[in-house]
Amino acid sequence: MESLRDKYEVVIGLEVHAQLKTKSKIFAPDGTEFGKEPNSETSPITLGMPGVLPVLNREVVNMGILTGLALNCEIPERCKFDRKQYFYPDLPKGYQISQYDEPICVNGHIDIKGKRIGITRAHLEEDAGKLVHAGAAGLAGSSYSLVDLNRAGTPLLEIVSEPDMRSAEEARMYMEELRNIVRYIGVCDGNLEEGSMRCDANISIMPKGSKVFGTRAEIKNVNSFSALQRAIEYEIDRQIEIVEDGGEVVQETRLWDDNARVTKSMRGKEDAHDYRYFPEPDLMPLHISREWVQEIKDKMPELPEAKRQRYMGLGLSEYDSSVIVEQMGLALFFDEVLKLGATPKIAVNFIMGEIAAYLKEEHIEITDTKLTPENLAELISLIEKNTISNNIGKQIIIDMMKTGEKASSIVEKRGLSQITDENAIKEIVQKVVDANPQQVSAYKGGKTQLLGFFVGQVMKETKGRANPKAVNDLLKEILG
Ligand code: ADP
Ligand code: MG
């Protein structure tokens, strides 16, 4: 397969649905909180009763504009809503209110490691309900299904990319950056596993050098970044095999099965005319004034790429900067610590080191711990003032997260402050040298790498409190 892959170019475009984090639904006052009792967050509007009218939630539009601006889109002065007709048991009205030919955002892009990926459009729409396949499971699965309409009417922004990606890895990076952006601007949780962000991947292949795109297949049901990459890799190979066998790829929707690691045909792809779109008669076209757009632009928080660049400007490596930006909780915490004047490099070593490891182990977020930015900044200042060694800092940071205690108080209580008094250290160094005559003669005979052994013994003796540089200097002096 590897060599066959060289004959083809892969073309990928993604359609990403981001669930907007508003308190109420896009056209109705029902709440949007996840995990409520089935059908408790509904209203006659959501249920699609005759005679009800949708009312557009202004906050949805604010979030749509904010996202569009973050994705370098134009926000046209006018957009409108349309009815998209299809029948499915989780869609009580028999149509979905969406935007067809006049979406809220157009012509954007984001840059992924210097490569520009175009964003064709982003449009607002309402989500459908959920089918719960609850009946006793026989061989064919559930014997009946229940409908939960709590999710119906939840606002979505569908972000449609240009077919600009050329590999599964690029698609994954695009998706990750999109997730970073919506999370940092606060419009979406960006949780693929829970479905607050969903991705359909359109994939086609064409002979290398060709300018004519092949027929695409659309892959649904990818619930993680790694699944997205796996699904695309699988689909590329499937299409190559078809073409190599003299067949033709058909335009269709396929479902990714992450357990079996295959895509399966779900249905032929509907064309736009199958949906019989027409302008939503119950909603006026929306006029978005330039003042409105400006007001939102003024509130734009720092975007992930700007954050990475700023961190690199502080002396962090590109890798460290990217890793910390991927974990928004840590990045926001880091920013707070920086505001307090802490040295970036030391702060990042703690955050990416002991702190990140502890959070991972406990499956918690930094905000679930008792560590405050003030306390981390104080710890760092103790290290810089040579009151404690870096090693002692690493030893107490976990306790600080668990108890919320200040570094200075732990240091005082446990007598952890660094021994900088040269005479005191000299005494201990001498004691260690006297206690290890064999190692001393080996060292003097040329085995200088034994210096580390002596340093270790002194540190053990002082419980890590001796100043490492002083220990090294004194050992060299005494051992000659
Ligand atoms: P639909 O709703 O019918 O899927 P959209 O226009 O909403 O159509 O989305 C089409 C998506 O497919 C876009 O992301 C676009 O970039 C992508 N796409 C279009 N043509 C191709 C192709 N030949 N190969 C891969 N992706 C494609
Ligand atoms: Mg689409």
Short mmCIF file of C-alpha atoms and ligand atoms in Angstrom, two decimals:
data_model
loop_
_atom_site.label_atom_id
_atom_site.label_comp_id
_atom_site.label_asym_id
_atom_site.label_seq_id
_atom_site.Cartn_x
_atom_site.Cartn_y
_atom_site.Cartn_z
CA MET A 1 0.00 0.00 0.00
CA GLU A 2 2.84 2.39 0.84
CA SER A 3 4.17 2.46 -2.70
CA LEU A 4 0.69 2.75 -4.19
CA ARG A 5 0.09 5.76 -2.01
CA ASP A 6 2.89 7.58 -3.81
CA LYS A 7 0.85 7.42 -7.03
CA TYR A 8 -2.06 9.35 -5.53
CA GLU A 9 -2.77 12.69 -3.98
CA VAL A 10 -5.24 12.81 -1.13
CA VAL A 11 -7.78 15.64 -0.81
CA ILE A 12 -9.60 16.29 2.46
CA GLY A 13 -12.18 18.84 3.55
CA LEU A 14 -13.77 18.85 7.00
CA GLU A 15 -17.22 19.87 8.17
CA VAL A 16 -17.08 20.53 11.89
CA HIS A 17 -20.11 21.08 14.11
CA ALA A 18 -19.38 23.07 17.24
CA GLN A 19 -22.07 23.15 19.91
CA LEU A 20 -22.29 26.75 21.16
CA LYS A 21 -22.25 27.15 24.93
CA THR A 22 -25.32 29.32 25.35
CA LYS A 23 -27.61 28.96 28.37
CA SER A 24 -30.74 28.59 26.26
CA LYS A 25 -31.47 27.16 22.84
CA ILE A 26 -31.15 28.91 19.51
CA PHE A 27 -34.87 29.62 19.01
CA ALA A 28 -36.47 28.66 22.34
CA PRO A 29 -36.05 29.41 26.05
CA ASP A 30 -35.31 25.78 27.10
CA GLY A 31 -32.01 25.17 28.86
CA THR A 32 -29.08 23.45 27.18
CA GLU A 33 -27.47 21.74 30.15
CA PHE A 34 -26.20 18.25 29.40
CA GLY A 35 -27.38 15.19 31.31
CA LYS A 36 -30.83 16.39 32.42
CA GLU A 37 -33.78 13.99 32.69
CA PRO A 38 -34.86 13.05 29.13
CA ASN A 39 -37.34 15.50 27.59
CA SER A 40 -37.23 17.88 30.57
CA GLU A 41 -35.56 20.66 28.55
CA THR A 42 -38.24 21.10 25.92
CA SER A 43 -41.00 23.53 25.03
CA PRO A 44 -43.77 23.70 22.43
CA ILE A 45 -41.26 25.40 20.13
CA THR A 46 -38.71 22.61 20.45
CA LEU A 47 -41.43 19.99 20.13
CA GLY A 48 -42.48 21.54 16.83
CA MET A 49 -46.08 22.25 17.82
CA PRO A 50 -48.22 24.05 15.23
CA GLY A 51 -48.61 27.78 15.73
CA VAL A 52 -45.40 28.42 17.64
CA LEU A 53 -42.76 30.85 16.44
CA PRO A 54 -38.98 30.68 16.79
CA VAL A 55 -37.19 33.67 18.35
CA LEU A 56 -33.48 34.01 17.60
CA ASN A 57 -31.16 33.97 20.64
CA ARG A 58 -28.87 37.01 20.38
CA GLU A 59 -26.05 35.25 22.24
CA VAL A 60 -25.90 32.61 19.50
CA VAL A 61 -25.24 35.34 16.97
CA ASN A 62 -22.58 36.91 19.22
CA MET A 63 -20.78 33.57 19.42
CA GLY A 64 -21.12 33.00 15.69
CA ILE A 65 -19.56 36.38 14.95
CA LEU A 66 -16.78 35.85 17.51
CA THR A 67 -15.89 32.47 16.01
CA GLY A 68 -15.99 33.85 12.48
CA LEU A 69 -13.59 36.65 13.44
CA ALA A 70 -11.26 34.16 15.14
CA LEU A 71 -11.25 32.14 11.91
CA ASN A 72 -10.43 35.24 9.82
CA CYS A 73 -13.85 35.18 8.16
CA GLU A 74 -15.85 38.02 6.70
CA ILE A 75 -19.13 38.64 8.49
CA PRO A 76 -21.60 39.75 5.80
CA GLU A 77 -24.02 42.51 6.76
CA ARG A 78 -26.90 40.21 6.00
CA CYS A 79 -27.49 36.57 6.67
CA LYS A 80 -30.65 34.52 6.71
CA PHE A 81 -32.12 31.26 7.93
CA ASP A 82 -33.51 28.46 5.76
CA ARG A 83 -35.52 25.30 6.27
CA LYS A 84 -33.78 22.05 5.48
CA GLN A 85 -36.39 19.31 5.13
CA TYR A 86 -35.74 15.73 6.02
CA PHE A 87 -37.50 13.09 8.00
CA TYR A 88 -36.01 11.44 11.04
CA PRO A 89 -37.59 10.49 14.39
CA ASP A 90 -35.31 12.87 16.36
CA LEU A 91 -36.47 15.87 14.31
CA PRO A 92 -39.99 16.67 15.48
CA LYS A 93 -40.68 19.56 13.09
CA GLY A 94 -39.71 17.53 10.03
CA TYR A 95 -37.23 20.26 9.13
CA GLN A 96 -34.11 21.79 10.61
CA ILE A 97 -33.61 25.55 10.70
CA SER A 98 -30.19 26.15 9.19
CA GLN A 99 -28.52 28.67 6.90
CA TYR A 100 -28.14 27.77 3.24
CA ASP A 101 -26.96 30.42 0.79
CA GLU A 102 -26.38 33.35 3.16
CA PRO A 103 -24.39 32.08 6.14
CA ILE A 104 -23.16 34.22 9.02
CA CYS A 105 -19.41 33.72 8.19
CA VAL A 106 -17.62 33.36 4.84
CA ASN A 107 -14.11 33.29 3.34
CA GLY A 108 -11.91 32.57 6.34
CA HIS A 109 -8.77 30.58 6.99
CA ILE A 110 -6.48 29.29 9.68
CA ASP A 111 -2.76 28.59 9.38
CA ILE A 112 -1.40 25.25 10.48
CA LYS A 113 2.38 25.26 10.82
CA GLY A 114 2.63 27.86 8.08
CA LYS A 115 0.13 26.20 5.75
CA ARG A 116 -3.11 28.03 5.09
CA ILE A 117 -6.35 26.03 5.24
CA GLY A 118 -9.31 27.89 3.78
CA ILE A 119 -12.64 28.08 5.55
CA THR A 120 -15.43 28.30 3.04
CA ARG A 121 -18.17 29.25 5.44
CA ALA A 122 -19.62 28.79 8.88
CA HIS A 123 -23.35 28.75 9.45
CA LEU A 124 -25.71 28.60 12.39
CA GLU A 125 -28.25 25.83 12.80
CA GLU A 126 -30.22 23.92 15.40
CA ASP A 127 -29.24 20.47 16.60
CA ALA A 128 -31.65 17.50 16.44
CA GLY A 129 -32.70 15.35 19.40
CA LYS A 130 -31.19 12.01 20.30
CA LEU A 131 -32.38 8.48 19.81
CA VAL A 132 -31.71 6.19 22.74
CA HIS A 133 -31.68 2.58 21.66
CA ALA A 134 -33.07 1.30 24.91
CA GLY A 135 -35.01 -1.87 24.20
CA ALA A 136 -33.82 -5.32 25.25
CA ALA A 137 -30.82 -6.07 23.07
CA GLY A 138 -31.25 -9.10 20.87
CA LEU A 139 -28.78 -10.16 18.23
CA ALA A 140 -29.78 -7.24 16.05
CA GLY A 141 -29.28 -4.75 18.88
CA SER A 142 -32.09 -2.86 20.54
CA SER A 143 -35.71 -3.90 19.93
CA TYR A 144 -37.04 -0.34 20.18
CA SER A 145 -35.76 3.23 20.55
CA LEU A 146 -36.75 6.19 22.68
CA VAL A 147 -36.52 9.84 21.70
CA ASP A 148 -34.90 12.45 23.95
CA LEU A 149 -35.45 15.98 22.69
CA ASN A 150 -33.31 17.80 25.26
CA ARG A 151 -30.63 18.36 22.61
CA ALA A 152 -33.12 19.47 19.92
CA GLY A 153 -32.67 23.17 19.26
CA THR A 154 -29.22 23.43 20.81
CA PRO A 155 -27.23 25.96 18.78
CA LEU A 156 -24.56 24.64 16.42
CA LEU A 157 -22.04 26.41 14.25
CA GLU A 158 -21.07 24.28 11.26
CA ILE A 159 -17.60 25.22 10.04
CA VAL A 160 -16.88 24.04 6.50
CA SER A 161 -13.29 23.95 5.26
CA GLU A 162 -12.02 24.18 1.71
CA PRO A 163 -10.66 20.88 0.36
CA ASP A 164 -7.17 22.10 1.28
CA MET A 165 -5.80 19.27 3.43
CA ARG A 166 -3.54 16.65 1.87
CA SER A 167 -3.01 14.08 4.62
CA ALA A 168 -4.67 12.56 7.67
CA GLU A 169 -2.10 14.30 9.85
CA GLU A 170 -2.92 17.70 8.39
CA ALA A 171 -6.62 17.07 8.96
CA ARG A 172 -5.93 16.17 12.55
CA MET A 173 -3.83 19.28 13.13
CA TYR A 174 -6.54 21.47 11.58
CA MET A 175 -9.16 19.89 13.83
CA GLU A 176 -6.96 20.31 16.91
CA GLU A 177 -6.36 23.97 16.15
CA LEU A 178 -10.07 24.54 15.56
CA ARG A 179 -10.74 22.94 18.93
CA ASN A 180 -8.14 25.16 20.58
CA ILE A 181 -9.70 28.27 19.02
CA VAL A 182 -13.31 27.57 20.04
CA ARG A 183 -12.19 26.70 23.55
CA TYR A 184 -10.02 29.79 24.03
CA ILE A 185 -12.75 32.12 22.79
CA GLY A 186 -15.19 30.36 25.11
CA VAL A 187 -17.88 29.39 22.60
CA CYS A 188 -17.60 25.58 22.78
CA ASP A 189 -16.25 22.86 25.09
CA GLY A 190 -14.58 21.18 22.13
CA ASN A 191 -15.15 17.71 23.52
CA LEU A 192 -15.15 15.16 20.70
CA GLU A 193 -15.85 12.19 22.95
CA GLU A 194 -18.99 13.81 24.38
CA GLY A 195 -20.04 15.16 21.01
CA SER A 196 -19.92 18.90 21.76
CA MET A 197 -17.67 19.03 18.70
CA ARG A 198 -18.31 16.67 15.79
CA CYS A 199 -16.46 16.17 12.57
CA ASP A 200 -17.41 14.83 9.14
CA ALA A 201 -14.40 14.15 6.95
CA ASN A 202 -14.71 14.37 3.16
CA ILE A 203 -12.01 12.39 1.42
CA SER A 204 -11.07 11.77 -2.19
CA ILE A 205 -8.00 10.69 -4.11
CA MET A 206 -6.64 11.66 -7.53
CA PRO A 207 -3.53 10.68 -9.48
CA LYS A 208 -0.50 12.75 -8.42
CA GLY A 209 -0.24 15.91 -10.49
CA SER A 210 -3.92 15.87 -11.48
CA LYS A 211 -5.94 19.04 -11.08
CA VAL A 212 -9.32 17.32 -11.12
CA PHE A 213 -10.54 16.15 -7.75
CA GLY A 214 -11.87 12.64 -7.42
CA THR A 215 -15.29 11.68 -6.06
CA ARG A 216 -15.46 12.12 -2.31
CA ALA A 217 -16.80 9.95 0.43
CA GLU A 218 -18.00 11.58 3.62
CA ILE A 219 -17.02 9.84 6.87
CA LYS A 220 -19.17 10.36 9.93
CA ASN A 221 -18.93 9.16 13.51
CA VAL A 222 -15.34 10.03 14.38
CA ASN A 223 -15.23 10.68 18.12
CA SER A 224 -11.59 11.49 18.82
CA PHE A 225 -8.56 12.99 17.13
CA SER A 226 -6.87 9.62 16.83
CA ALA A 227 -10.05 8.10 15.37
CA LEU A 228 -10.14 10.91 12.80
CA GLN A 229 -6.63 10.08 11.70
CA ARG A 230 -7.31 6.33 11.62
CA ALA A 231 -10.57 6.76 9.70
CA ILE A 232 -8.90 8.91 7.04
CA GLU A 233 -5.95 6.52 6.66
CA TYR A 234 -8.36 3.62 6.23
CA GLU A 235 -10.50 5.50 3.73
CA ILE A 236 -7.50 6.52 1.62
CA ASP A 237 -6.43 2.89 1.28
CA ARG A 238 -9.98 1.74 0.55
CA GLN A 239 -10.32 4.26 -2.29
CA ILE A 240 -6.89 3.43 -3.74
CA GLU A 241 -7.81 -0.22 -3.79
CA ILE A 242 -11.06 0.50 -5.66
CA VAL A 243 -9.32 2.66 -8.25
CA GLU A 244 -6.42 0.22 -8.67
CA ASP A 245 -8.96 -2.54 -9.33
CA GLY A 246 -10.44 -0.45 -12.12
CA GLY A 247 -13.50 0.60 -10.12
CA GLU A 248 -14.93 3.99 -9.25
CA VAL A 249 -15.42 5.59 -5.84
CA VAL A 250 -19.09 6.44 -5.32
CA GLN A 251 -20.24 9.59 -3.53
CA GLU A 252 -21.74 8.40 -0.29
CA THR A 253 -21.81 8.81 3.47
CA ARG A 254 -19.83 6.18 5.40
CA LEU A 255 -19.70 5.47 9.10
CA TRP A 256 -16.41 4.92 10.92
CA ASP A 257 -16.41 1.93 13.26
CA ASP A 258 -13.53 2.57 15.63
CA ASN A 259 -13.63 -0.94 17.10
CA ALA A 260 -13.53 -2.77 13.79
CA ARG A 261 -11.35 0.04 12.35
CA VAL A 262 -13.29 0.19 9.09
CA THR A 263 -15.72 2.56 7.37
CA LYS A 264 -19.10 1.18 6.33
CA SER A 265 -21.51 2.54 3.77
CA MET A 266 -24.44 4.29 5.44
CA ARG A 267 -26.39 5.97 2.64
CA GLY A 268 -25.98 7.60 -0.74
CA LYS A 269 -25.22 11.29 -0.36
CA GLU A 270 -28.23 13.61 -0.58
CA ASP A 271 -27.93 16.49 -2.99
CA ALA A 272 -29.07 19.93 -1.94
CA HIS A 273 -32.34 19.56 -3.88
CA ASP A 274 -33.23 16.50 -1.79
CA TYR A 275 -33.49 18.81 1.20
CA ARG A 276 -35.86 21.24 -0.59
CA TYR A 277 -34.33 24.26 1.11
CA PHE A 278 -36.39 27.44 1.27
CA PRO A 279 -36.10 30.65 3.34
CA GLU A 280 -37.44 30.21 6.87
CA PRO A 281 -40.69 32.21 6.74
CA ASP A 282 -40.88 32.67 10.53
CA LEU A 283 -37.55 34.49 10.85
CA MET A 284 -36.51 37.80 9.34
CA PRO A 285 -33.17 37.97 7.54
CA LEU A 286 -30.60 39.15 10.07
CA HIS A 287 -28.84 42.47 9.66
CA ILE A 288 -25.45 42.56 11.41
CA SER A 289 -24.21 46.12 11.76
CA ARG A 290 -20.50 46.92 11.54
CA GLU A 291 -20.73 48.36 15.06
CA TRP A 292 -21.94 45.01 16.34
CA VAL A 293 -19.01 43.24 14.68
CA GLN A 294 -16.55 45.82 16.07
CA GLU A 295 -17.97 45.46 19.57
CA ILE A 296 -17.25 41.74 19.45
CA LYS A 297 -13.84 42.21 17.84
CA ASP A 298 -12.88 44.42 20.79
CA LYS A 299 -13.59 41.55 23.17
CA MET A 300 -11.51 38.96 21.30
CA PRO A 301 -9.25 37.13 23.75
CA GLU A 302 -5.73 36.06 22.81
CA LEU A 303 -5.90 33.27 20.21
CA PRO A 304 -3.85 30.05 20.48
CA GLU A 305 -1.37 30.95 17.74
CA ALA A 306 -0.66 34.37 19.33
CA LYS A 307 -0.21 32.65 22.67
CA ARG A 308 2.32 30.19 21.23
CA GLN A 309 4.24 33.04 19.62
CA ARG A 310 4.26 34.98 22.90
CA TYR A 311 5.56 31.97 24.82
CA MET A 312 8.31 31.43 22.26
CA GLY A 313 9.21 35.09 22.71
CA LEU A 314 9.69 34.34 26.41
CA GLY A 315 12.29 31.72 25.54
CA LEU A 316 10.12 28.60 25.55
CA SER A 317 10.76 26.06 22.80
CA GLU A 318 8.21 25.67 20.03
CA TYR A 319 7.40 22.23 21.41
CA ASP A 320 6.82 23.42 24.99
CA SER A 321 4.75 26.34 23.75
CA SER A 322 2.51 24.04 21.71
CA VAL A 323 2.09 21.49 24.49
CA ILE A 324 1.08 24.10 27.04
CA VAL A 325 -1.36 25.80 24.66
CA GLU A 326 -3.04 22.41 24.00
CA GLN A 327 -3.93 22.30 27.69
CA MET A 328 -5.96 25.43 28.16
CA GLY A 329 -6.29 25.13 31.93
CA LEU A 330 -2.51 25.01 32.31
CA ALA A 331 -1.94 27.84 29.82
CA LEU A 332 -4.36 30.16 31.64
CA PHE A 333 -2.73 29.26 34.96
CA PHE A 334 0.72 29.88 33.47
CA ASP A 335 -0.43 33.32 32.29
CA GLU A 336 -1.55 34.18 35.82
CA VAL A 337 1.82 33.11 37.22
CA LEU A 338 3.60 35.21 34.59
CA LYS A 339 1.50 38.24 35.51
CA LEU A 340 2.89 37.92 39.05
CA GLY A 341 6.38 38.35 37.66
CA ALA A 342 7.62 34.74 37.89
CA THR A 343 10.49 33.61 35.67
CA PRO A 344 8.85 31.86 32.70
CA LYS A 345 11.35 29.03 32.30
CA ILE A 346 11.12 27.91 35.94
CA ALA A 347 7.33 28.25 35.93
CA VAL A 348 6.97 26.19 32.79
CA ASN A 349 9.25 23.46 34.15
CA PHE A 350 7.01 23.06 37.18
CA ILE A 351 3.79 23.25 35.17
CA MET A 352 4.85 20.83 32.44
CA GLY A 353 6.74 18.63 34.88
CA GLU A 354 5.48 17.76 38.35
CA ILE A 355 2.14 19.58 38.04
CA ALA A 356 1.10 18.10 34.67
CA ALA A 357 2.18 14.62 35.76
CA TYR A 358 0.15 14.84 38.96
CA LEU A 359 -2.96 16.10 37.14
CA LYS A 360 -2.68 13.28 34.61
CA GLU A 361 -2.28 10.68 37.31
CA GLU A 362 -5.30 11.97 39.23
CA HIS A 363 -7.38 12.71 36.10
CA ILE A 364 -8.11 16.23 37.29
CA GLU A 365 -7.70 19.80 36.10
CA ILE A 366 -5.44 22.37 37.73
CA THR A 367 -8.52 24.20 38.97
CA ASP A 368 -9.46 21.06 40.91
CA THR A 369 -6.30 21.45 43.02
CA LYS A 370 -5.62 23.96 45.77
CA LEU A 371 -2.57 25.44 44.06
CA THR A 372 -2.94 29.15 43.35
CA PRO A 373 -0.87 31.18 40.87
CA GLU A 374 0.29 33.28 43.85
CA ASN A 375 1.63 30.22 45.65
CA LEU A 376 3.50 28.92 42.62
CA ALA A 377 4.99 32.37 42.04
CA GLU A 378 6.14 32.45 45.67
CA LEU A 379 7.73 29.02 45.38
CA ILE A 380 9.63 30.17 42.30
CA SER A 381 10.86 33.28 44.10
CA LEU A 382 12.16 31.11 46.97
CA ILE A 383 14.20 29.11 44.48
CA GLU A 384 15.53 32.24 42.83
CA LYS A 385 16.55 33.70 46.17
CA ASN A 386 18.39 30.45 46.92
CA THR A 387 16.23 29.91 49.98
CA ILE A 388 15.44 26.43 48.71
CA SER A 389 16.87 24.28 45.95
CA ASN A 390 14.96 23.40 42.83
CA ASN A 391 14.82 19.82 44.08
CA ILE A 392 13.11 20.80 47.31
CA GLY A 393 10.67 22.80 45.20
CA LYS A 394 9.82 19.67 43.24
CA GLN A 395 9.33 17.78 46.49
CA ILE A 396 6.83 20.20 47.98
CA ILE A 397 4.79 21.20 44.93
CA ILE A 398 2.53 18.13 45.20
CA ASP A 399 1.73 18.99 48.83
CA MET A 400 0.99 22.53 47.78
CA MET A 401 -1.53 21.21 45.26
CA LYS A 402 -3.15 18.97 47.83
CA THR A 403 -3.27 21.35 50.79
CA GLY A 404 -3.10 24.87 49.38
CA GLU A 405 -0.30 25.65 51.84
CA LYS A 406 2.25 28.31 50.95
CA ALA A 407 5.76 27.17 50.03
CA SER A 408 7.35 29.42 52.67
CA SER A 409 5.24 27.89 55.42
CA ILE A 410 6.05 24.29 54.35
CA VAL A 411 9.76 25.17 54.17
CA GLU A 412 9.72 26.70 57.61
CA LYS A 413 7.73 23.90 59.21
CA ARG A 414 9.93 21.15 57.82
CA GLY A 415 13.24 23.00 57.99
CA LEU A 416 13.86 22.68 54.28
CA SER A 417 15.73 25.90 53.63
CA GLN A 418 18.93 25.53 51.75
CA ILE A 419 22.25 25.28 53.62
CA THR A 420 24.39 27.94 52.06
CA ASP A 421 26.80 28.31 54.98
CA GLU A 422 30.04 27.05 53.53
CA ASN A 423 31.48 25.83 56.83
CA ALA A 424 28.42 23.76 57.56
CA ILE A 425 28.59 22.15 54.13
CA LYS A 426 32.34 21.64 54.44
CA GLU A 427 31.82 19.65 57.62
CA ILE A 428 29.37 17.32 55.94
CA VAL A 429 31.54 16.96 52.83
CA GLN A 430 34.51 16.01 55.03
CA LYS A 431 32.36 13.47 56.86
CA VAL A 432 31.29 11.84 53.58
CA VAL A 433 34.86 11.75 52.29
CA ASP A 434 36.11 10.16 55.52
CA ALA A 435 33.40 7.53 55.45
CA ASN A 436 34.26 6.33 51.94
CA PRO A 437 38.03 5.67 51.72
CA GLN A 438 37.71 3.15 48.87
CA GLN A 439 35.85 5.56 46.62
CA VAL A 440 38.32 8.30 47.52
CA SER A 441 41.31 6.29 46.34
CA ALA A 442 39.46 5.22 43.19
CA TYR A 443 38.64 8.87 42.50
CA LYS A 444 42.23 9.88 43.03
CA GLY A 445 43.28 7.02 40.75
CA GLY A 446 41.38 8.69 37.90
CA LYS A 447 37.76 7.56 38.31
CA THR A 448 36.53 11.16 38.39
CA GLN A 449 32.98 10.17 37.50
CA LEU A 450 32.71 9.17 41.16
CA LEU A 451 32.16 12.85 41.91
CA GLY A 452 28.45 12.24 41.34
CA PHE A 453 28.49 9.54 43.99
CA PHE A 454 29.94 11.96 46.56
CA VAL A 455 27.46 14.69 45.62
CA GLY A 456 24.67 12.16 46.09
CA GLN A 457 25.96 11.17 49.54
CA VAL A 458 26.16 14.79 50.67
CA MET A 459 22.63 15.45 49.39
CA LYS A 460 21.39 12.38 51.22
CA GLU A 461 23.09 13.54 54.38
CA THR A 462 21.51 17.02 54.09
CA LYS A 463 18.13 15.79 52.80
CA GLY A 464 18.72 17.72 49.60
CA ARG A 465 19.21 21.01 51.37
CA ALA A 466 22.83 21.71 50.50
CA ASN A 467 23.51 24.20 47.74
CA PRO A 468 24.60 21.94 44.83
CA LYS A 469 27.22 24.33 43.48
CA ALA A 470 28.88 24.74 46.87
CA VAL A 471 28.90 20.94 47.32
CA ASN A 472 30.59 20.43 43.96
CA ASP A 473 33.22 23.10 44.58
CA LEU A 474 34.05 21.82 48.08
CA LEU A 475 34.26 18.19 46.98
CA LYS A 476 36.71 19.05 44.21
CA GLU A 477 38.74 21.05 46.67
CA ILE A 478 38.89 18.30 49.32
CA LEU A 479 39.38 15.39 46.92
CA GLY A 480 42.12 17.31 45.19
P1 ADP B 1 -22.29 18.65 1.80
O1 ADP B 1 -23.12 19.32 2.86
O2 ADP B 1 -23.00 18.18 0.63
O3 ADP B 1 -21.37 17.62 2.39
P2 ADP B 1 -20.62 20.93 1.88
O4 ADP B 1 -20.37 21.94 0.82
O5 ADP B 1 -21.31 21.32 3.13
O6 ADP B 1 -21.36 19.75 1.17
O7 ADP B 1 -19.25 20.28 2.32
C1 ADP B 1 -18.42 19.72 1.45
C2 ADP B 1 -17.11 19.45 2.14
O8 ADP B 1 -16.39 18.53 1.35
C3 ADP B 1 -16.23 20.67 2.27
O9 ADP B 1 -15.49 20.62 3.45
C4 ADP B 1 -15.31 20.55 1.06
O10 ADP B 1 -14.05 21.14 1.29
C5 ADP B 1 -15.17 19.06 0.92
N1 ADP B 1 -14.95 18.61 -0.45
C6 ADP B 1 -15.57 19.02 -1.56
N2 ADP B 1 -15.12 18.34 -2.63
C7 ADP B 1 -14.20 17.45 -2.18
C8 ADP B 1 -13.38 16.44 -2.79
N3 ADP B 1 -13.44 16.19 -4.10
N4 ADP B 1 -12.57 15.74 -2.00
C9 ADP B 1 -12.52 15.96 -0.68
N5 ADP B 1 -13.25 16.88 -0.05
C10 ADP B 1 -14.09 17.62 -0.79
MG MG B 2 -22.50 19.60 4.82
#
